């Protein structure tokens, strides 16, 4: 009897501390900020991708606008958006793998690769549909390379 | 530990009455007679089968993915398996293998010495493949670079290091025939071949039972991610509401309909599917839209 009650108490206590320690990433401003930057990447990439795939008519001006915004976004200094302790093992609401914090130079290199591919897209986007399509592969590859290594699948 | 008990029972079966049943199967030489290899086809089969995802060095990119030196490790509840060297080297690799050797390995999980392979090598899926494709694949593999260094050995302890015991596993989980049946168009049939056979999509997208076998009643309904957090997504049409075109595009460029880009192990899969023809990607997508796949009633 006693031991049952003790176990229940222990479980309740563990539940309470786990609840407190396991913060929600959605409420963490840094996590929110980096996820919003990612959404902005996807938004601008969407315009370029829709043109590349023929879902939207090619429009040099609009393509350049989207690519310029993307290039600006990928050149932001994101260091404040990735504070230690905001990995998926430490909190809910984030898909950022803990490996990000143990391989910072590589993450930086992957961020740089994205900035370079975005700059190339900015040059290419206004130069006709084929030129846009050719720049799309490396750009998507730069997103994917980082998501492959450092992002968990959705839960 | 239920799986352990069950496996031990299988082991006993393997040691006693089951000895004959658990002895490795082989293809008959007439099945291979008269097939002329086609290198272009072999290359497509190589990408459809995703061999490089496991047999190229971990982290290899670009042309290095054609160097099949092995070394990828696959932690499992039974120990850690290491993908072997399958380069064209005659000693360290499989350069000396006949078509029959490769067909036995891929269709029956049986080595040239007559031993069972571990199912970390997804031969339960490859078993659905045509022998024509395997003959052409063997010819293509021989055109790839030779690597003279063998890959490290598996780190698997007793009793799972007894390959003979795998015969029982094979009896339980070897699939005979297609998971999805019924009237299919030629495009849907092609998609079924690619998904259920060489593409081995079910190996990740289908949950496993306690013994490590695929739960075919939950075909492609997703499941826990064995290599970390999060879930492997479901691909059934009731769960994945993408159009056929959206799925084909994802398999080509990695972009979702929202222009997010694929991550995790799927990136390696897309590196392969991006090398297939548009028709084959459309066929995979057509299969994934089959209503039979919804709610896991594929296998009735």
Tab-separated table of C-alpha atoms in Angstrom, chain B residues 74-300:
chain	number	residue	atom	x	y	z
B	74	UNK	CA	22.854	0.704	-38.788
B	75	UNK	CA	22.228	0.465	-35.063
B	76	UNK	CA	19.348	-1.867	-34.218
B	77	UNK	CA	17.983	-3.682	-31.199
B	78	UNK	CA	20.100	-6.669	-32.312
B	79	UNK	CA	23.427	-4.827	-32.572
B	80	UNK	CA	25.108	-2.600	-35.143
B	81	UNK	CA	25.226	-3.690	-38.767
B	82	UNK	CA	27.785	-2.217	-41.142
B	83	UNK	CA	27.136	-2.014	-44.870
B	84	UNK	CA	29.870	-4.014	-46.640
B	85	UNK	CA	32.082	-3.015	-49.550
B	86	UNK	CA	30.143	-3.823	-52.751
B	87	UNK	CA	32.569	-2.037	-55.073
B	88	UNK	CA	33.914	-3.772	-58.169
B	89	UNK	CA	37.040	-4.965	-56.326
B	90	UNK	CA	37.270	-8.735	-56.769
B	91	UNK	CA	38.424	-9.418	-53.190
B	92	UNK	CA	37.128	-6.682	-50.917
B	93	UNK	CA	34.026	-6.036	-53.037
B	94	UNK	CA	31.720	-8.039	-55.293
B	95	UNK	CA	33.541	-7.565	-58.606
B	96	UNK	CA	33.847	-11.319	-58.934
B	97	UNK	CA	30.162	-12.069	-58.396
B	98	UNK	CA	28.103	-13.770	-61.076
B	99	UNK	CA	24.546	-12.661	-61.896
B	100	UNK	CA	23.386	-15.667	-59.939
B	101	UNK	CA	25.288	-14.523	-56.840
B	102	UNK	CA	23.691	-11.069	-56.931
B	103	UNK	CA	20.241	-12.522	-57.640
B	104	UNK	CA	20.560	-14.889	-54.668
B	105	UNK	CA	21.593	-12.002	-52.429
B	106	UNK	CA	18.851	-9.615	-53.532
B	107	UNK	CA	15.950	-11.995	-54.114
B	108	UNK	CA	16.613	-14.476	-51.310
B	109	UNK	CA	19.024	-12.809	-48.900
B	110	UNK	CA	21.456	-15.670	-49.480
B	111	UNK	CA	25.222	-15.193	-49.819
B	112	UNK	CA	27.428	-17.023	-52.350
B	113	UNK	CA	28.568	-19.245	-49.446
B	114	UNK	CA	24.930	-20.091	-48.756
B	115	UNK	CA	24.531	-17.996	-45.608
B	116	UNK	CA	21.585	-15.798	-44.667
B	117	UNK	CA	22.002	-12.031	-44.789
B	118	UNK	CA	20.695	-9.783	-42.064
B	119	UNK	CA	17.581	-7.899	-43.061
B	120	UNK	CA	19.386	-4.566	-42.516
B	121	UNK	CA	20.086	-5.258	-46.203
B	122	UNK	CA	16.513	-4.663	-47.419
B	123	UNK	CA	16.216	-7.844	-49.474
B	124	UNK	CA	12.652	-8.483	-48.302
B	125	UNK	CA	11.789	-5.547	-50.596
B	126	UNK	CA	14.322	-6.378	-53.318
B	127	UNK	CA	12.787	-9.863	-53.461
B	128	UNK	CA	9.979	-8.319	-55.556
B	129	UNK	CA	12.436	-7.328	-58.311
B	130	UNK	CA	12.703	-8.761	-61.840
B	131	UNK	CA	15.768	-10.869	-62.595
B	132	UNK	CA	16.295	-8.764	-65.752
B	133	UNK	CA	16.812	-5.711	-63.567
B	134	UNK	CA	19.278	-7.555	-61.341
B	135	UNK	CA	21.379	-8.813	-64.248
B	136	UNK	CA	21.637	-5.278	-65.639
B	137	UNK	CA	22.404	-3.890	-62.178
B	138	UNK	CA	25.260	-6.392	-61.773
B	139	UNK	CA	26.740	-5.237	-65.081
B	140	UNK	CA	26.412	-1.590	-64.040
B	141	UNK	CA	28.019	-2.193	-60.617
B	142	UNK	CA	31.054	-3.668	-62.391
B	143	UNK	CA	31.600	-0.307	-64.154
B	144	UNK	CA	31.977	1.535	-60.805
B	145	UNK	CA	35.340	2.125	-59.055
B	146	UNK	CA	37.083	-0.712	-57.170
B	147	UNK	CA	37.992	-0.178	-53.505
B	148	UNK	CA	40.480	-2.672	-52.057
B	149	UNK	CA	39.736	-2.005	-48.366
B	150	UNK	CA	37.036	-4.158	-46.784
B	151	UNK	CA	34.407	-2.438	-44.605
B	152	UNK	CA	34.536	-3.132	-40.822
B	153	UNK	CA	32.710	-6.191	-39.455
B	154	UNK	CA	29.226	-6.062	-37.870
B	155	UNK	CA	29.034	-5.504	-34.121
B	156	UNK	CA	26.371	-8.060	-33.354
B	157	UNK	CA	26.461	-10.324	-30.304
B	158	UNK	CA	25.062	-13.764	-29.527
B	159	UNK	CA	22.556	-15.079	-30.499
B	160	UNK	CA	22.030	-12.732	-33.428
B	161	UNK	CA	25.464	-13.449	-34.852
B	162	UNK	CA	24.242	-16.923	-35.814
B	163	UNK	CA	23.218	-16.347	-39.401
B	164	UNK	CA	21.478	-19.708	-39.536
B	165	UNK	CA	18.889	-18.386	-37.086
B	166	UNK	CA	17.812	-15.821	-39.630
B	167	UNK	CA	16.102	-18.551	-41.593
B	168	UNK	CA	13.276	-18.384	-39.078
B	169	UNK	CA	13.079	-14.637	-39.462
B	170	UNK	CA	12.948	-15.039	-43.205
B	171	UNK	CA	10.127	-17.576	-42.947
B	172	UNK	CA	8.138	-15.134	-40.896
B	173	UNK	CA	8.778	-11.998	-42.877
B	174	UNK	CA	9.655	-12.913	-46.413
B	175	UNK	CA	6.933	-11.301	-48.475
B	176	UNK	CA	5.407	-13.336	-51.217
B	177	UNK	CA	3.711	-11.209	-53.783
B	178	UNK	CA	2.553	-7.623	-53.686
B	179	UNK	CA	1.241	-5.808	-50.636
B	180	UNK	CA	-1.278	-3.893	-52.718
B	181	UNK	CA	-3.429	-6.008	-54.996
B	182	UNK	CA	-6.442	-5.369	-57.206
B	183	UNK	CA	-6.901	-3.834	-60.645
B	184	UNK	CA	-4.105	-1.418	-61.422
B	185	UNK	CA	-3.304	0.647	-64.504
B	186	UNK	CA	0.110	0.026	-66.092
B	187	UNK	CA	1.355	3.254	-64.464
B	188	UNK	CA	0.139	2.173	-61.013
B	189	UNK	CA	1.738	-1.253	-61.548
B	190	UNK	CA	5.040	0.362	-62.412
B	191	UNK	CA	4.719	2.490	-59.285
B	192	UNK	CA	3.993	-0.571	-57.187
B	193	UNK	CA	7.080	-2.274	-58.562
B	194	UNK	CA	9.262	0.747	-57.735
B	195	UNK	CA	7.828	1.395	-54.251
B	196	UNK	CA	7.390	-2.179	-52.998
B	197	UNK	CA	10.479	-3.502	-54.807
B	198	UNK	CA	13.719	-1.602	-55.464
B	199	UNK	CA	12.600	1.679	-53.821
B	200	UNK	CA	12.114	-0.141	-50.472
B	201	UNK	CA	10.030	2.833	-49.287
B	202	UNK	CA	8.213	0.596	-46.813
B	203	UNK	CA	11.438	-0.101	-44.896
B	204	UNK	CA	11.224	3.386	-43.388
B	205	UNK	CA	7.599	4.386	-43.911
B	206	UNK	CA	6.006	1.227	-42.422
B	207	UNK	CA	6.084	0.541	-38.660
B	208	UNK	CA	7.823	-2.615	-37.407
B	209	UNK	CA	6.634	-5.269	-35.010
B	210	UNK	CA	8.519	-6.530	-31.951
B	211	UNK	CA	10.679	-8.863	-34.028
B	212	UNK	CA	11.847	-6.158	-36.367
B	213	UNK	CA	9.672	-7.204	-39.315
B	214	UNK	CA	7.453	-4.768	-41.207
B	215	UNK	CA	3.854	-4.655	-39.999
B	216	UNK	CA	2.289	-5.081	-43.445
B	217	UNK	CA	-1.194	-4.380	-42.064
B	218	UNK	CA	0.063	-0.833	-41.473
B	219	UNK	CA	1.778	-0.509	-44.851
B	220	UNK	CA	3.212	2.985	-45.434
B	221	UNK	CA	1.349	4.459	-42.461
B	222	UNK	CA	4.561	5.929	-41.021
B	223	UNK	CA	6.033	5.322	-37.619
B	224	UNK	CA	8.607	6.296	-35.064
B	225	UNK	CA	11.937	7.535	-36.387
B	226	UNK	CA	14.496	4.842	-35.486
B	227	UNK	CA	17.387	7.273	-35.821
B	228	UNK	CA	16.113	10.064	-33.594
B	229	UNK	CA	13.129	12.156	-32.626
B	230	UNK	CA	10.050	12.957	-34.637
B	231	UNK	CA	8.092	10.596	-36.868
B	232	UNK	CA	8.604	9.098	-40.290
B	233	UNK	CA	5.539	10.483	-42.088
B	234	UNK	CA	2.712	8.361	-43.490
B	235	UNK	CA	2.444	8.159	-47.284
B	236	UNK	CA	-1.116	6.835	-47.504
B	237	UNK	CA	-3.612	9.085	-49.348
B	238	UNK	CA	-5.736	9.636	-46.214
B	239	UNK	CA	-2.670	11.103	-44.465
B	240	UNK	CA	-0.662	12.712	-47.249
B	241	UNK	CA	-2.982	15.049	-49.135
B	242	UNK	CA	-0.482	16.080	-51.817
B	243	UNK	CA	-1.461	15.772	-55.482
B	244	UNK	CA	0.255	13.250	-57.749
B	245	UNK	CA	2.224	16.156	-59.241
B	246	UNK	CA	3.279	17.380	-55.787
B	247	UNK	CA	4.651	13.961	-54.842
B	248	UNK	CA	6.517	13.608	-58.133
B	249	UNK	CA	8.024	17.080	-57.680
B	250	UNK	CA	9.158	16.260	-54.129
B	251	UNK	CA	10.906	13.140	-55.396
B	252	UNK	CA	12.638	15.259	-58.043
B	253	UNK	CA	13.639	18.463	-56.233
B	254	UNK	CA	12.946	17.790	-52.545
B	255	UNK	CA	10.483	20.680	-52.363
B	256	UNK	CA	7.170	20.172	-50.598
B	257	UNK	CA	4.081	21.980	-51.951
B	258	UNK	CA	4.831	24.725	-49.367
B	259	UNK	CA	8.430	24.960	-50.629
B	260	UNK	CA	9.897	23.606	-47.479
B	261	UNK	CA	12.724	21.279	-48.408
B	262	UNK	CA	13.011	17.632	-47.361
B	263	UNK	CA	15.299	16.703	-44.508
B	264	UNK	CA	16.758	13.733	-42.679
B	265	UNK	CA	17.272	10.424	-44.455
B	266	UNK	CA	14.779	11.387	-47.133
B	267	UNK	CA	17.447	13.677	-48.639
B	268	UNK	CA	19.482	10.608	-49.638
B	269	UNK	CA	16.381	8.952	-51.067
B	270	UNK	CA	15.665	12.050	-53.185
B	271	UNK	CA	19.290	12.131	-54.386
B	272	UNK	CA	18.376	8.792	-55.994
B	273	UNK	CA	14.785	9.414	-57.115
B	274	UNK	CA	15.918	12.682	-58.751
B	275	UNK	CA	17.928	10.473	-61.153
B	276	UNK	CA	14.869	8.489	-62.268
B	277	UNK	CA	12.741	9.409	-65.287
B	278	UNK	CA	9.740	11.740	-64.936
B	279	UNK	CA	7.577	8.769	-65.911
B	280	UNK	CA	8.922	6.658	-63.035
B	281	UNK	CA	8.420	9.454	-60.497
B	282	UNK	CA	4.865	9.941	-61.769
B	283	UNK	CA	4.328	6.177	-61.439
B	284	UNK	CA	5.487	6.187	-57.802
B	285	UNK	CA	3.129	9.076	-57.111
B	286	UNK	CA	0.244	7.300	-58.882
B	287	UNK	CA	0.752	4.276	-56.652
B	288	UNK	CA	0.798	6.442	-53.510
B	289	UNK	CA	-2.595	7.888	-54.494
B	290	UNK	CA	-4.216	4.416	-54.660
B	291	UNK	CA	-7.322	4.398	-52.446
B	292	UNK	CA	-6.456	0.843	-51.272
B	293	UNK	CA	-3.539	2.330	-49.351
B	294	UNK	CA	-5.752	4.434	-47.100
B	295	UNK	CA	-6.378	3.289	-43.527
B	296	UNK	CA	-3.872	0.471	-43.913
B	297	UNK	CA	-6.296	-1.912	-45.652
B	298	UNK	CA	-3.741	-2.596	-48.351
B	299	UNK	CA	-3.188	-6.160	-47.179
B	300	UNK	CA	-6.577	-7.726	-46.629
